[in-house]
Structure formats: C-alpha cells, structure tokens
Short mmCIF file of C-alpha atoms in Angstrom, two decimals:
data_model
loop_
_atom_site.label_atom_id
_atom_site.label_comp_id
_atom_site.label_asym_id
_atom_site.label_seq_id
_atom_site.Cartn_x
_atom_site.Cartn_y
_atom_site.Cartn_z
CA UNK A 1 -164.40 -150.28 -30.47
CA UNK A 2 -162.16 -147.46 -28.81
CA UNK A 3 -165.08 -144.78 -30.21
CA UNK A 4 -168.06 -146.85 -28.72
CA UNK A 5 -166.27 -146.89 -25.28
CA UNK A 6 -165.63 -143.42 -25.27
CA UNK A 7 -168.99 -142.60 -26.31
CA UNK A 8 -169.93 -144.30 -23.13
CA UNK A 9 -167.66 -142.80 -20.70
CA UNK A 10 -169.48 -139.45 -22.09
CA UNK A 11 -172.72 -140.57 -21.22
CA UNK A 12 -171.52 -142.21 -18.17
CA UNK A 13 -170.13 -138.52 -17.28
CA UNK A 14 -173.46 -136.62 -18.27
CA UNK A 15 -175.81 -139.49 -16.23
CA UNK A 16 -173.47 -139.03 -13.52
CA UNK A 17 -173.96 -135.25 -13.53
CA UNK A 18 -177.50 -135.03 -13.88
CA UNK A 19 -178.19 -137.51 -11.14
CA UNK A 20 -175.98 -135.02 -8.90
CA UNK A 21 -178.09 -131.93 -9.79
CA UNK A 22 -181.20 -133.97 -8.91
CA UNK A 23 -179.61 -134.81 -5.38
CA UNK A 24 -178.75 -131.01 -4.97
CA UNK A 25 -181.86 -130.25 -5.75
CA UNK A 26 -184.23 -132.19 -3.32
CA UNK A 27 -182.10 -131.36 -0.68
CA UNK A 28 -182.11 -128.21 -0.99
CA UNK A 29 -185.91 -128.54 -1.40
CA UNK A 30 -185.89 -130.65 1.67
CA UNK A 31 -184.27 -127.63 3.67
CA UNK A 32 -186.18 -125.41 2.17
CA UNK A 33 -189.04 -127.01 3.45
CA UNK A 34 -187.70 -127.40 6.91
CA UNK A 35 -187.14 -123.67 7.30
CA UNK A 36 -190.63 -122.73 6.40
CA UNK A 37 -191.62 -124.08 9.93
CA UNK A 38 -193.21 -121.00 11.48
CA UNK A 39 -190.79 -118.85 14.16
CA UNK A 40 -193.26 -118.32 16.80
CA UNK A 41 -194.86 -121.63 16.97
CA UNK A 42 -194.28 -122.66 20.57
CA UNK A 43 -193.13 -126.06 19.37
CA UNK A 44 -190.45 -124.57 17.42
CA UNK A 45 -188.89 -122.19 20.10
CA UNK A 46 -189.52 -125.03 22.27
CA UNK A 47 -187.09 -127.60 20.79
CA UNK A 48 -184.64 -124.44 19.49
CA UNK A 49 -184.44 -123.82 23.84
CA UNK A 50 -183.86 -127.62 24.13
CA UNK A 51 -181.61 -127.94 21.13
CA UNK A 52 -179.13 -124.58 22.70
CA UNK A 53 -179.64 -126.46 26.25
CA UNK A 54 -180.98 -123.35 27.72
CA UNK A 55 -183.51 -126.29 28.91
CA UNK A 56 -183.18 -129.09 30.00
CA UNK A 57 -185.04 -132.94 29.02
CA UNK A 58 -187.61 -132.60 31.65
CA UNK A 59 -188.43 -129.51 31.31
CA UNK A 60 -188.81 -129.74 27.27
CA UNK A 61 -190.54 -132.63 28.13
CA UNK A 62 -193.35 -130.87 30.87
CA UNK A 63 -194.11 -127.82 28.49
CA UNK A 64 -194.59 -130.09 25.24
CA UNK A 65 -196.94 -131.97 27.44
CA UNK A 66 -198.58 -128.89 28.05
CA UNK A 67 -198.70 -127.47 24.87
CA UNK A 68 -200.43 -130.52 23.72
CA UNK A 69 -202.96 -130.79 25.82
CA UNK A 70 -206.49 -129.50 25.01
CA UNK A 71 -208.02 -126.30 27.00
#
C-alpha cells in the first residue's frame, strides 16, 4: 500500500507541473498577442494617452467618436 500511494503523489507532482507549464504558456501567448497590437494605430495611442491621463474621459471619448466615424 505505502508504494501505490507514493506512486501517486509522483504523478500527482508531474500532473501538477505540467498543468502549470500549460498556464505559463497561454499566458504568455495571451500577452504575446496583446503586444502585437500595432503602435501607430490611432486607437492604440489613443487609450495609451487616456491610460497615462495625459487625457482626460471626454476627450478620449470625442476623438474615439471621431475616429470611428466614416469619411
């Protein structure tokens, strides 16, 4: 009995381990994705101005009105 539960706190270990490198893994592919958001979109600097409060809600809020409207 004493070998069968350690043989299961070793696969209890590994499962545990490999379920943690899959979490590292899609977030890390989750970020990686988020930074592939191109720099000079306008939406992007937009909410990085808003985000660093060098703007504030209405204003974010007029230009990304504007920049969605059609032209």
């Amino acid at each position: 009995m004493g070998r069968f539960m350690m043989m299961l706190f070793v696969i209890a270990v590994i499962a545990a381990v490999v379920f943690g490198v899959v979490l590292l893994m899609r977030a890390s592919a989750a970020r990686a994705s988020a930074a592939r958001e191109p720099a000079d979109d306008p939406r992007a600097i937009l909410k990085r101005r808003y985000a660093a409060g060098e703007i504030d809600e209405d204003e974010y809020l007029r230009r990304m009105s504007g920049l969605s409207q059609d032209w």
